[in-house]
PDB file of C-alpha atoms in Angstrom:
ATOM      1  CA  MET A  11     267.364-176.744 155.629  1.00 65.00           C
ATOM      2  CA  ARG A  12     266.039-175.938 159.095  1.00 74.00           C
ATOM      3  CA  ASP A  13     266.128-179.584 160.114  1.00 92.00           C
ATOM      4  CA  LYS A  14     269.763-179.807 159.056  1.00 91.00           C
ATOM      5  CA  LEU A  15     270.683-176.660 160.970  1.00 90.00           C
ATOM      6  CA  ALA A  16     268.813-177.827 164.067  1.00 92.00           C
ATOM      7  CA  GLU A  17     270.641-181.175 163.980  1.00 94.00           C
ATOM      8  CA  LEU A  18     273.992-179.465 163.477  1.00 93.00           C
ATOM      9  CA  HIS A  19     273.277-177.195 166.422  1.00 93.00           C
ATOM     10  CA  THR A  20     272.324-180.214 168.533  1.00 94.00           C
ATOM     11  CA  LEU A  21     275.728-181.770 167.680  1.00 93.00           C
ATOM     12  CA  GLY A  22     277.434-178.414 168.532  1.00 94.00           C
ATOM     13  CA  ASN A  23     275.737-178.327 171.904  1.00 94.00           C
ATOM     14  CA  LEU A  24     276.902-181.849 172.601  1.00 93.00           C
ATOM     15  CA  ARG A  25     280.486-180.776 171.721  1.00 94.00           C
ATOM     16  CA  LYS A  26     280.243-177.925 174.149  1.00 94.00           C
ATOM     17  CA  GLN A  27     279.237-180.144 177.061  1.00 93.00           C
ATOM     18  CA  MET A  28     282.541-181.977 177.244  1.00 90.00           C
ATOM     19  CA  ALA A  29     286.081-182.129 175.970  1.00 92.00           C
ATOM     20  CA  PRO A  30     288.094-185.374 175.903  1.00 93.00           C
ATOM     21  CA  GLU A  31     290.689-185.714 178.642  1.00 92.00           C
ATOM     22  CA  GLY A  32     293.817-183.804 177.739  1.00 90.00           C
ATOM     23  CA  PHE A  33     292.029-181.385 175.404  1.00 93.00           C
ATOM     24  CA  GLN A  34     290.372-178.029 175.918  1.00 93.00           C
ATOM     25  CA  SER A  35     287.038-176.499 174.875  1.00 95.00           C
ATOM     26  CA  ILE A  36     286.990-173.778 172.244  1.00 95.00           C
ATOM     27  CA  ALA A  37     285.051-171.544 174.731  1.00 95.00           C
ATOM     28  CA  GLU A  38     288.137-171.431 176.982  1.00 94.00           C
ATOM     29  CA  PHE A  39     289.868-169.006 174.623  1.00 95.00           C
ATOM     30  CA  GLU A  40     289.132-165.266 174.136  1.00 96.00           C
ATOM     31  CA  SER A  41     286.064-165.517 176.373  1.00 95.00           C
ATOM     32  CA  GLY A  42     284.404-167.772 173.875  1.00 95.00           C
ATOM     33  CA  ALA A  43     284.810-165.388 170.873  1.00 97.00           C
ATOM     34  CA  TYR A  44     286.042-168.254 168.629  1.00 97.00           C
ATOM     35  CA  ASP A  45     283.229-170.637 169.542  1.00 96.00           C
ATOM     36  CA  SER A  46     280.064-171.295 167.483  1.00 95.00           C
ATOM     37  CA  ASP A  47     276.846-173.258 167.617  1.00 94.00           C
ATOM     38  CA  PHE A  48     278.237-175.729 165.134  1.00 95.00           C
ATOM     39  CA  VAL A  49     280.453-178.743 165.778  1.00 94.00           C
ATOM     40  CA  SER A  50     283.367-176.733 164.527  1.00 95.00           C
ATOM     41  CA  PRO A  51     283.788-172.940 164.211  1.00 96.00           C
ATOM     42  CA  TYR A  52     285.112-173.556 160.668  1.00 97.00           C
ATOM     43  CA  THR A  53     281.463-173.921 159.611  1.00 97.00           C
ATOM     44  CA  LYS A  54     280.819-170.220 160.418  1.00 96.00           C
ATOM     45  CA  GLY A  55     282.482-169.331 157.039  1.00 96.00           C
ATOM     46  CA  ALA A  56     281.541-172.568 155.168  1.00 97.00           C
ATOM     47  CA  GLY A  57     277.993-173.294 156.342  1.00 95.00           C
ATOM     48  CA  ASN A  58     275.990-174.102 153.183  1.00 96.00           C
ATOM     49  CA  VAL A  59     274.135-177.132 154.477  1.00 95.00           C
ATOM     50  CA  ASP A  60     272.686-177.763 150.968  1.00 95.00           C
ATOM     51  CA  SER A  61     276.047-177.793 149.225  1.00 96.00           C
ATOM     52  CA  PRO A  62     276.833-180.871 147.144  1.00 95.00           C
ATOM     53  CA  ILE A  63     280.375-180.553 148.457  1.00 96.00           C
ATOM     54  CA  VAL A  64     281.216-181.331 152.105  1.00 97.00           C
ATOM     55  CA  VAL A  65     284.754-180.948 153.370  1.00 97.00           C
ATOM     56  CA  LEU A  66     285.820-182.798 156.494  1.00 96.00           C
ATOM     57  CA  LEU A  67     288.973-181.303 157.997  1.00 95.00           C
ATOM     58  CA  HIS A  68     291.087-183.110 160.580  1.00 91.00           C
ATOM     59  CA  ASP A  69     291.172-180.740 163.640  1.00 88.00           C
ATOM     60  CA  TRP A  70     290.588-177.132 164.303  1.00 90.00           C
ATOM     61  CA  CYS A  71     293.323-175.274 166.288  1.00 90.00           C
ATOM     62  CA  SER A  72     295.943-175.800 168.874  1.00 90.00           C
ATOM     63  CA  ALA A  73     296.281-174.040 172.187  1.00 93.00           C
ATOM     64  CA  ASP A  74     299.575-172.552 170.925  1.00 89.00           C
ATOM     65  CA  PHE A  75     297.820-170.804 168.084  1.00 90.00           C
ATOM     66  CA  LEU A  76     294.806-169.634 170.136  1.00 93.00           C
ATOM     67  CA  ALA A  77     297.081-168.247 172.885  1.00 89.00           C
ATOM     68  CA  GLY A  78     298.446-165.655 170.456  1.00 91.00           C
ATOM     69  CA  PRO A  79     296.873-162.244 169.764  1.00 95.00           C
ATOM     70  CA  PHE A  80     293.123-162.158 169.079  1.00 97.00           C
ATOM     71  CA  ASN A  81     292.472-163.186 165.473  1.00 96.00           C
ATOM     72  CA  GLU A  82     289.383-161.384 164.195  1.00 97.00           C
ATOM     73  CA  PRO A  83     289.027-163.431 160.949  1.00 97.00           C
ATOM     74  CA  LEU A  84     289.289-166.597 162.973  1.00 97.00           C
ATOM     75  CA  ALA A  85     286.465-165.399 165.260  1.00 97.00           C
ATOM     76  CA  ARG A  86     284.280-164.243 162.334  1.00 97.00           C
ATOM     77  CA  LEU A  87     284.911-167.000 159.766  1.00 97.00           C
ATOM     78  CA  GLY A  88     286.143-169.906 161.906  1.00 96.00           C
ATOM     79  CA  ARG A  89     289.405-169.845 159.975  1.00 96.00           C
ATOM     80  CA  ASP A  90     292.255-167.501 159.095  1.00 95.00           C
ATOM     81  CA  PRO A  91     292.130-166.993 155.289  1.00 95.00           C
ATOM     82  CA  LYS A  92     295.849-166.047 155.299  1.00 95.00           C
ATOM     83  CA  LEU A  93     297.029-169.482 156.481  1.00 94.00           C
ATOM     84  CA  PRO A  94     298.490-171.668 153.661  1.00 95.00           C
ATOM     85  CA  THR A  95     296.077-174.579 154.151  1.00 93.00           C
ATOM     86  CA  ASN A  96     293.054-172.317 153.891  1.00 95.00           C
ATOM     87  CA  ARG A  97     294.464-170.550 150.812  1.00 96.00           C
ATOM     88  CA  ASN A  98     295.194-173.936 149.225  1.00 97.00           C
ATOM     89  CA  LEU A  99     291.765-175.314 149.991  1.00 97.00           C
ATOM     90  CA  GLU A 100     290.077-172.164 148.546  1.00 97.00           C
ATOM     91  CA  ALA A 101     292.275-172.405 145.401  1.00 98.00           C
ATOM     92  CA  LEU A 102     291.377-176.080 144.902  1.00 97.00           C
ATOM     93  CA  LEU A 103     287.683-175.452 145.349  1.00 97.00           C
ATOM     94  CA  THR A 104     287.815-172.603 142.845  1.00 97.00           C
ATOM     95  CA  SER A 105     289.916-174.385 140.275  1.00 98.00           C
ATOM     96  CA  HIS A 106     288.094-177.722 140.376  1.00 97.00           C
ATOM     97  CA  PHE A 107     284.500-176.728 141.211  1.00 97.00           C
ATOM     98  CA  GLY A 108     284.290-173.003 140.641  1.00 97.00           C
ATOM     99  CA  LEU A 109     283.214-172.523 144.260  1.00 97.00           C
ATOM    100  CA  ARG A 110     284.445-170.514 147.287  1.00 96.00           C
ATOM    101  CA  LEU A 111     284.601-171.853 150.838  1.00 96.00           C
ATOM    102  CA  ASP A 112     281.561-169.817 151.812  1.00 96.00           C
ATOM    103  CA  GLU A 113     279.551-171.714 149.175  1.00 98.00           C
ATOM    104  CA  ILE A 114     280.185-175.179 150.614  1.00 98.00           C
ATOM    105  CA  PHE A 115     279.859-176.990 153.903  1.00 97.00           C
ATOM    106  CA  ALA A 116     283.006-177.635 155.956  1.00 97.00           C
ATOM    107  CA  THR A 117     283.608-178.866 159.440  1.00 96.00           C
ATOM    108  CA  ASN A 118     286.268-180.448 161.558  1.00 95.00           C
ATOM    109  CA  VAL A 119     286.209-184.108 162.654  1.00 93.00           C
ATOM    110  CA  PHE A 120     287.931-183.257 165.897  1.00 92.00           C
ATOM    111  CA  PRO A 121     286.900-179.779 167.151  1.00 92.00           C
ATOM    112  CA  TRP A 122     288.596-179.724 170.562  1.00 94.00           C
ATOM    113  CA  ILE A 123     291.763-177.872 171.195  1.00 95.00           C
ATOM    114  CA  LYS A 124     295.068-179.665 171.230  1.00 90.00           C
ATOM    115  CA  PRO A 125     297.256-178.745 174.243  1.00 83.00           C
ATOM    116  CA  VAL A 126     300.499-176.918 173.943  1.00 71.00           C
ATOM    117  CA  CYS A 127     302.770-179.696 172.664  1.00 61.00           C
ATOM    118  CA  ARG A 128     306.239-179.955 173.893  1.00 55.00           C
ATOM    119  CA  ARG A 129     308.795-182.275 172.367  1.00 51.00           C
ATOM    120  CA  ASN A 130     307.794-185.957 172.308  1.00 48.00           C
ATOM    121  CA  CYS A 131     304.350-185.270 173.853  1.00 50.00           C
ATOM    122  CA  ARG A 132     301.591-187.854 173.549  1.00 50.00           C
ATOM    123  CA  PHE A 133     297.905-187.205 173.730  1.00 46.00           C
ATOM    124  CA  ARG A 134     296.081-189.409 176.179  1.00 43.00           C
ATOM    125  CA  ASN A 135     292.942-191.315 175.255  1.00 40.00           C
ATOM    126  CA  PHE A 136     293.122-190.393 171.561  1.00 39.00           C
TER     127      PHE A 136
END
């Protein structure tokens, strides 16, 4: 387990070193309160590296969402349990596998922050 955690932290450190052009680092919001040592903060609340179930989510958050009021559950768990997608994922895990999110491993494929998107915007280099 230590080897897995060490490798995940290595990947997390690589993620912290750069953000693709047009995107922001997680650390730029709330003085880094939302950031983590993992590739994605979502793993804070779903970090069982020995779980037989791994969930790969698309992306983490947008600048619009993070610019709002400080979200304590988001900082603590890496997700807001009240959001519909998180409630749905939790319900599916429970009904199909009898597991909670904190019993599995989950991460985001793209952990950088999408910019505030105005009508018809296009992301560069992605």
